[in-house]
PDB file of C-alpha atoms in Angstrom:
ATOM      1  CA  MET A   1     -26.632  25.031   1.970  1.00 88.00           C
ATOM      2  CA  LYS A   2     -23.924  27.664   1.898  1.00 96.00           C
ATOM      3  CA  ILE A   3     -20.436  27.499   3.304  1.00 98.00           C
ATOM      4  CA  ILE A   4     -19.284  30.622   5.112  1.00 98.00           C
ATOM      5  CA  CYS A   5     -15.567  30.787   5.881  1.00 97.00           C
ATOM      6  CA  ILE A   6     -13.699  32.976   8.342  1.00 96.00           C
ATOM      7  CA  GLY A   7     -10.166  34.011   7.482  1.00 88.00           C
ATOM      8  CA  ARG A   8      -7.421  35.203   9.821  1.00 86.00           C
ATOM      9  CA  ASN A   9      -9.048  34.103  13.079  1.00 90.00           C
ATOM     10  CA  TYR A  10      -5.858  32.759  14.726  1.00 86.00           C
ATOM     11  CA  ALA A  11      -2.983  35.148  15.459  1.00 74.00           C
ATOM     12  CA  ASP A  12      -0.217  32.584  14.832  1.00 73.00           C
ATOM     13  CA  HIS A  13      -1.639  31.746  11.393  1.00 64.00           C
ATOM     14  CA  ILE A  14      -1.798  35.454  10.543  1.00 60.00           C
ATOM     15  CA  SER A  15       1.883  35.726  11.449  1.00 62.00           C
ATOM     16  CA  GLU A  16       3.001  32.673   9.473  1.00 65.00           C
ATOM     17  CA  LEU A  17       1.491  34.126   6.280  1.00 63.00           C
ATOM     18  CA  ASN A  18       2.678  37.657   7.057  1.00 66.00           C
ATOM     19  CA  ASN A  19      -0.871  38.996   6.916  1.00 70.00           C
ATOM     20  CA  GLU A  20      -2.234  42.061   8.637  1.00 72.00           C
ATOM     21  CA  LYS A  21      -4.293  41.388  11.763  1.00 72.00           C
ATOM     22  CA  PRO A  22      -7.917  42.307  10.932  1.00 73.00           C
ATOM     23  CA  THR A  23     -10.091  44.562  13.063  1.00 86.00           C
ATOM     24  CA  GLU A  24     -13.181  42.503  12.241  1.00 92.00           C
ATOM     25  CA  PRO A  25     -13.760  38.982  10.900  1.00 93.00           C
ATOM     26  CA  VAL A  26     -12.709  38.286   7.310  1.00 93.00           C
ATOM     27  CA  ILE A  27     -15.496  36.467   5.443  1.00 96.00           C
ATOM     28  CA  PHE A  28     -15.534  34.548   2.173  1.00 96.00           C
ATOM     29  CA  LEU A  29     -17.905  31.948   0.731  1.00 97.00           C
ATOM     30  CA  LYS A  30     -17.605  28.558  -0.915  1.00 97.00           C
ATOM     31  CA  PRO A  31     -20.299  27.321  -3.357  1.00 97.00           C
ATOM     32  CA  ASP A  32     -22.313  24.112  -3.058  1.00 96.00           C
ATOM     33  CA  THR A  33     -19.862  22.432  -5.450  1.00 97.00           C
ATOM     34  CA  ALA A  34     -17.003  22.865  -2.962  1.00 98.00           C
ATOM     35  CA  PRO A  35     -17.750  19.948  -0.576  1.00 98.00           C
ATOM     36  CA  ILE A  36     -15.942  16.702  -1.330  1.00 98.00           C
ATOM     37  CA  LEU A  37     -18.350  13.788  -1.665  1.00 95.00           C
ATOM     38  CA  LYS A  38     -18.171  11.074   0.984  1.00 91.00           C
ATOM     39  CA  LYS A  39     -15.407   8.494   0.402  1.00 90.00           C
ATOM     40  CA  PHE A  40     -13.954  10.568  -2.449  1.00 96.00           C
ATOM     41  CA  PRO A  41     -10.348  11.865  -2.379  1.00 98.00           C
ATOM     42  CA  PHE A  42      -9.172  15.446  -2.580  1.00 98.00           C
ATOM     43  CA  VAL A  43      -7.898  15.943  -6.120  1.00 98.00           C
ATOM     44  CA  ILE A  44      -5.216  18.597  -6.531  1.00 98.00           C
ATOM     45  CA  PRO A  45      -6.522  20.971  -9.223  1.00 98.00           C
ATOM     46  CA  ALA A  46      -4.521  21.329 -12.418  1.00 97.00           C
ATOM     47  CA  PHE A  47      -4.341  25.122 -12.081  1.00 98.00           C
ATOM     48  CA  SER A  48      -2.288  25.064  -8.855  1.00 98.00           C
ATOM     49  CA  LYS A  49       1.149  23.815  -7.886  1.00 97.00           C
ATOM     50  CA  ASP A  50       0.850  24.727  -4.190  1.00 98.00           C
ATOM     51  CA  VAL A  51      -2.400  23.658  -2.492  1.00 98.00           C
ATOM     52  CA  HIS A  52      -2.374  23.939   1.299  1.00 98.00           C
ATOM     53  CA  HIS A  53      -4.406  22.196   4.002  1.00 98.00           C
ATOM     54  CA  GLU A  54      -6.178  24.393   6.561  1.00 97.00           C
ATOM     55  CA  VAL A  55      -7.941  22.384   9.273  1.00 98.00           C
ATOM     56  CA  GLU A  56     -10.868  24.169  10.922  1.00 98.00           C
ATOM     57  CA  ILE A  57     -13.605  23.749  13.513  1.00 98.00           C
ATOM     58  CA  LEU A  58     -17.006  23.742  11.792  1.00 98.00           C
ATOM     59  CA  VAL A  59     -20.400  24.874  13.039  1.00 98.00           C
ATOM     60  CA  LYS A  60     -23.644  23.642  11.470  1.00 98.00           C
ATOM     61  CA  ILE A  61     -26.557  26.098  11.651  1.00 98.00           C
ATOM     62  CA  CYS A  62     -29.821  24.511  12.827  1.00 98.00           C
ATOM     63  CA  LYS A  63     -32.397  27.259  12.176  1.00 98.00           C
ATOM     64  CA  VAL A  64     -32.969  30.442  10.200  1.00 98.00           C
ATOM     65  CA  GLY A  65     -31.539  33.619  11.680  1.00 98.00           C
ATOM     66  CA  LYS A  66     -30.784  37.227  10.773  1.00 98.00           C
ATOM     67  CA  TYR A  67     -29.286  39.996  12.928  1.00 98.00           C
ATOM     68  CA  ILE A  68     -28.621  37.463  15.673  1.00 98.00           C
ATOM     69  CA  SER A  69     -27.611  38.856  19.050  1.00 97.00           C
ATOM     70  CA  PRO A  70     -24.424  37.288  20.481  1.00 95.00           C
ATOM     71  CA  LYS A  71     -26.336  36.214  23.596  1.00 96.00           C
ATOM     72  CA  PHE A  72     -28.752  34.160  21.479  1.00 98.00           C
ATOM     73  CA  ALA A  73     -26.203  32.814  18.971  1.00 98.00           C
ATOM     74  CA  HIS A  74     -25.777  29.560  20.911  1.00 97.00           C
ATOM     75  CA  THR A  75     -29.358  28.589  20.017  1.00 98.00           C
ATOM     76  CA  TYR A  76     -28.563  28.550  16.283  1.00 98.00           C
ATOM     77  CA  TYR A  77     -26.297  25.495  16.294  1.00 98.00           C
ATOM     78  CA  GLU A  78     -26.325  22.081  17.939  1.00 98.00           C
ATOM     79  CA  GLU A  79     -23.269  20.414  16.391  1.00 98.00           C
ATOM     80  CA  ILE A  80     -19.528  20.989  16.134  1.00 98.00           C
ATOM     81  CA  GLY A  81     -17.479  19.429  13.349  1.00 98.00           C
ATOM     82  CA  LEU A  82     -14.099  19.458  11.682  1.00 98.00           C
ATOM     83  CA  GLY A  83     -13.028  20.050   8.104  1.00 98.00           C
ATOM     84  CA  ILE A  84     -10.354  21.334   5.753  1.00 98.00           C
ATOM     85  CA  ASP A  85     -10.373  24.529   3.723  1.00 98.00           C
ATOM     86  CA  PHE A  86      -8.105  23.555   0.832  1.00 98.00           C
ATOM     87  CA  THR A  87      -6.373  26.642  -0.531  1.00 98.00           C
ATOM     88  CA  ALA A  88      -4.478  27.138  -3.794  1.00 98.00           C
ATOM     89  CA  ARG A  89      -1.841  29.300  -2.130  1.00 97.00           C
ATOM     90  CA  ASP A  90      -0.019  30.243  -5.331  1.00 97.00           C
ATOM     91  CA  VAL A  91      -3.260  31.381  -6.949  1.00 98.00           C
ATOM     92  CA  GLN A  92      -4.271  33.247  -3.795  1.00 96.00           C
ATOM     93  CA  ALA A  93      -0.944  35.085  -3.688  1.00 95.00           C
ATOM     94  CA  GLU A  94      -1.401  36.279  -7.265  1.00 97.00           C
ATOM     95  CA  LEU A  95      -4.950  37.456  -6.581  1.00 97.00           C
ATOM     96  CA  LYS A  96      -3.988  39.231  -3.360  1.00 92.00           C
ATOM     97  CA  ALA A  97      -1.120  41.016  -5.112  1.00 94.00           C
ATOM     98  CA  LYS A  98      -3.621  42.414  -7.609  1.00 96.00           C
ATOM     99  CA  GLY A  99      -6.203  43.282  -4.957  1.00 95.00           C
ATOM    100  CA  LEU A 100      -8.650  40.753  -6.416  1.00 96.00           C
ATOM    101  CA  PRO A 101     -11.107  38.376  -4.644  1.00 94.00           C
ATOM    102  CA  TRP A 102      -9.859  34.978  -3.457  1.00 91.00           C
ATOM    103  CA  GLU A 103     -12.604  32.751  -4.871  1.00 95.00           C
ATOM    104  CA  LYS A 104     -10.481  30.984  -7.494  1.00 97.00           C
ATOM    105  CA  ALA A 105      -8.035  29.993  -4.748  1.00 98.00           C
ATOM    106  CA  LYS A 106     -10.556  29.149  -2.030  1.00 97.00           C
ATOM    107  CA  ALA A 107     -13.888  28.180  -3.602  1.00 98.00           C
ATOM    108  CA  PHE A 108     -12.990  25.804  -6.412  1.00 98.00           C
ATOM    109  CA  ASP A 109     -14.798  22.475  -6.805  1.00 98.00           C
ATOM    110  CA  GLY A 110     -13.738  20.034  -4.083  1.00 98.00           C
ATOM    111  CA  SER A 111     -12.078  22.683  -1.911  1.00 98.00           C
ATOM    112  CA  ALA A 112     -14.047  21.841   1.252  1.00 98.00           C
ATOM    113  CA  MET A 113     -13.536  18.693   3.295  1.00 98.00           C
ATOM    114  CA  ILE A 114     -16.472  18.365   5.700  1.00 98.00           C
ATOM    115  CA  GLY A 115     -16.021  15.669   8.312  1.00 98.00           C
ATOM    116  CA  GLU A 116     -18.368  14.244  10.917  1.00 97.00           C
ATOM    117  CA  PHE A 117     -20.197  16.367  13.484  1.00 98.00           C
ATOM    118  CA  LEU A 118     -20.569  15.912  17.240  1.00 98.00           C
ATOM    119  CA  PRO A 119     -23.334  17.219  19.544  1.00 98.00           C
ATOM    120  CA  LYS A 120     -22.053  20.359  21.229  1.00 97.00           C
ATOM    121  CA  GLU A 121     -23.197  18.933  24.567  1.00 96.00           C
ATOM    122  CA  GLU A 122     -20.221  16.561  24.377  1.00 95.00           C
ATOM    123  CA  PHE A 123     -17.881  19.482  25.080  1.00 96.00           C
ATOM    124  CA  LYS A 124     -17.357  20.989  28.526  1.00 94.00           C
ATOM    125  CA  SER A 125     -16.587  24.341  26.905  1.00 96.00           C
ATOM    126  CA  LEU A 126     -16.827  25.383  23.264  1.00 96.00           C
ATOM    127  CA  GLU A 127     -14.062  27.882  24.009  1.00 95.00           C
ATOM    128  CA  ASN A 128     -11.611  25.119  24.903  1.00 96.00           C
ATOM    129  CA  ILE A 129     -11.760  22.502  22.138  1.00 97.00           C
ATOM    130  CA  ASN A 130      -8.521  20.843  21.027  1.00 97.00           C
ATOM    131  CA  PHE A 131      -8.233  19.751  17.404  1.00 97.00           C
ATOM    132  CA  GLU A 132      -5.497  18.353  15.169  1.00 98.00           C
ATOM    133  CA  LEU A 133      -4.672  17.475  11.601  1.00 98.00           C
ATOM    134  CA  HIS A 134      -2.353  14.562  10.873  1.00 98.00           C
ATOM    135  CA  SER A 135      -0.607  14.047   7.529  1.00 98.00           C
ATOM    136  CA  ASN A 136       0.626  10.506   6.946  1.00 98.00           C
ATOM    137  CA  GLY A 137       0.461   9.886  10.695  1.00 96.00           C
ATOM    138  CA  ASN A 138       2.361  13.035  11.708  1.00 97.00           C
ATOM    139  CA  ILE A 139       0.761  16.006  13.483  1.00 98.00           C
ATOM    140  CA  VAL A 140       0.935  19.023  11.162  1.00 97.00           C
ATOM    141  CA  GLN A 141      -1.641  21.362  12.704  1.00 97.00           C
ATOM    142  CA  GLN A 142      -2.815  21.745  16.297  1.00 96.00           C
ATOM    143  CA  GLY A 143      -5.342  24.263  17.524  1.00 95.00           C
ATOM    144  CA  ASN A 144      -7.637  25.186  20.374  1.00 95.00           C
ATOM    145  CA  THR A 145     -10.757  27.322  20.094  1.00 96.00           C
ATOM    146  CA  SER A 146      -9.513  29.440  23.022  1.00 94.00           C
ATOM    147  CA  LEU A 147      -7.023  30.953  20.559  1.00 93.00           C
ATOM    148  CA  MET A 148      -9.723  32.277  18.199  1.00 93.00           C
ATOM    149  CA  LEU A 149      -9.722  36.039  17.820  1.00 92.00           C
ATOM    150  CA  TRP A 150     -13.520  35.830  17.505  1.00 94.00           C
ATOM    151  CA  LYS A 151     -15.391  33.031  19.264  1.00 95.00           C
ATOM    152  CA  ILE A 152     -18.115  30.909  17.684  1.00 97.00           C
ATOM    153  CA  ASP A 153     -21.066  32.921  19.010  1.00 97.00           C
ATOM    154  CA  GLU A 154     -19.426  36.203  17.999  1.00 96.00           C
ATOM    155  CA  LEU A 155     -18.886  34.864  14.480  1.00 97.00           C
ATOM    156  CA  ILE A 156     -22.503  33.747  14.124  1.00 98.00           C
ATOM    157  CA  SER A 157     -23.745  37.140  15.244  1.00 98.00           C
ATOM    158  CA  TYR A 158     -21.355  38.986  12.943  1.00 97.00           C
ATOM    159  CA  VAL A 159     -22.029  36.852   9.865  1.00 98.00           C
ATOM    160  CA  SER A 160     -25.801  37.162  10.348  1.00 98.00           C
ATOM    161  CA  GLN A 161     -25.567  40.930   9.933  1.00 98.00           C
ATOM    162  CA  TYR A 162     -24.680  40.336   6.274  1.00 98.00           C
ATOM    163  CA  PHE A 163     -26.127  36.929   5.366  1.00 97.00           C
ATOM    164  CA  THR A 164     -29.312  35.245   6.502  1.00 98.00           C
ATOM    165  CA  LEU A 165     -28.270  31.989   8.110  1.00 98.00           C
ATOM    166  CA  LYS A 166     -30.338  28.949   7.165  1.00 98.00           C
ATOM    167  CA  LYS A 167     -30.636  25.418   8.479  1.00 98.00           C
ATOM    168  CA  GLY A 168     -27.759  23.330   7.132  1.00 98.00           C
ATOM    169  CA  ASP A 169     -25.384  26.228   6.512  1.00 98.00           C
ATOM    170  CA  ILE A 170     -21.837  25.532   7.689  1.00 98.00           C
ATOM    171  CA  ILE A 171     -19.378  28.027   9.117  1.00 98.00           C
ATOM    172  CA  PHE A 172     -15.638  27.309   8.835  1.00 98.00           C
ATOM    173  CA  THR A 173     -14.226  29.195  11.827  1.00 97.00           C
ATOM    174  CA  GLY A 174     -10.603  29.699  10.761  1.00 95.00           C
ATOM    175  CA  THR A 175      -7.359  27.733  10.834  1.00 94.00           C
ATOM    176  CA  PRO A 176      -4.447  27.697  13.296  1.00 93.00           C
ATOM    177  CA  LYS A 177      -0.787  27.789  12.287  1.00 91.00           C
ATOM    178  CA  GLY A 178       0.873  24.909  10.484  1.00 93.00           C
ATOM    179  CA  VAL A 179      -0.710  25.155   7.037  1.00 95.00           C
ATOM    180  CA  ALA A 180       1.394  23.425   4.411  1.00 96.00           C
ATOM    181  CA  GLN A 181       1.381  21.973   0.924  1.00 98.00           C
ATOM    182  CA  VAL A 182      -0.439  18.718   0.241  1.00 98.00           C
ATOM    183  CA  LYS A 183       1.019  16.168  -2.147  1.00 98.00           C
ATOM    184  CA  ASN A 184      -0.234  13.257  -4.174  1.00 97.00           C
ATOM    185  CA  GLY A 185      -0.469  10.216  -1.918  1.00 98.00           C
ATOM    186  CA  ASP A 186      -0.907  12.089   1.365  1.00 98.00           C
ATOM    187  CA  GLU A 187      -3.425  10.789   3.875  1.00 98.00           C
ATOM    188  CA  LEU A 188      -4.995  13.534   5.990  1.00 98.00           C
ATOM    189  CA  THR A 189      -6.776  12.679   9.240  1.00 98.00           C
ATOM    190  CA  GLY A 190      -8.633  15.107  11.504  1.00 98.00           C
ATOM    191  CA  PHE A 191      -9.279  14.808  15.237  1.00 98.00           C
ATOM    192  CA  ILE A 192     -11.281  16.697  17.858  1.00 98.00           C
ATOM    193  CA  GLU A 193     -10.238  15.881  21.431  1.00 97.00           C
ATOM    194  CA  GLY A 194      -8.600  12.705  20.153  1.00 96.00           C
ATOM    195  CA  LYS A 195     -11.673  11.496  18.269  1.00 97.00           C
ATOM    196  CA  GLN A 196     -11.205  10.970  14.521  1.00 98.00           C
ATOM    197  CA  LEU A 197     -13.774  12.882  12.472  1.00 98.00           C
ATOM    198  CA  PHE A 198     -12.391  12.406   8.970  1.00 98.00           C
ATOM    199  CA  LYS A 199      -9.776  10.684   6.846  1.00 98.00           C
ATOM    200  CA  ILE A 200      -9.100  11.649   3.239  1.00 98.00           C
ATOM    201  CA  GLN A 201      -6.600  10.763   0.550  1.00 98.00           C
ATOM    202  CA  VAL A 202      -4.886  13.332  -1.683  1.00 98.00           C
ATOM    203  CA  LYS A 203      -4.543  12.602  -5.390  1.00 97.00           C
TER     204      LYS A 203
END
């Protein structure tokens, strides 16, 4: 299983980090050591003093595909989920300033919170899904898939031009605005259309 992440897919998030709007999807990967084990907390790594939460809609690939046409992309997934791309923002800023890859900031062990998945048939439209992240009971991020620069099917088609997609692969589709630092003792809870899909402690 590989984790494929899309960066800069919401305009407001691009603005809040003062990034340049991309002309095509930004892709990076997380290794198989990135997912947090069930019922385990997120542990802030010792090498960072500024880890941020980034809540994202997830897509789980259900069959092998390469060079997938956008019109057939919907047949390559059956479930929609929610997760967090934990980001060592201070480390990322240093790497970006030097023109270096982001992996140390984005792909460290335990950097991916993968919550529960729902059948995509539960949604009236995959281009109008509301999702939220709460920190200690307060809403800190709100998003809707209608605000994606590239929709789910477009992302699957694009990614498959570079990487063969396999059953069980997960695509993180990008985060909306509201990313912020996590602190020891925080409780993060994720919702899709009001339904809780994960709860995790920060230590």
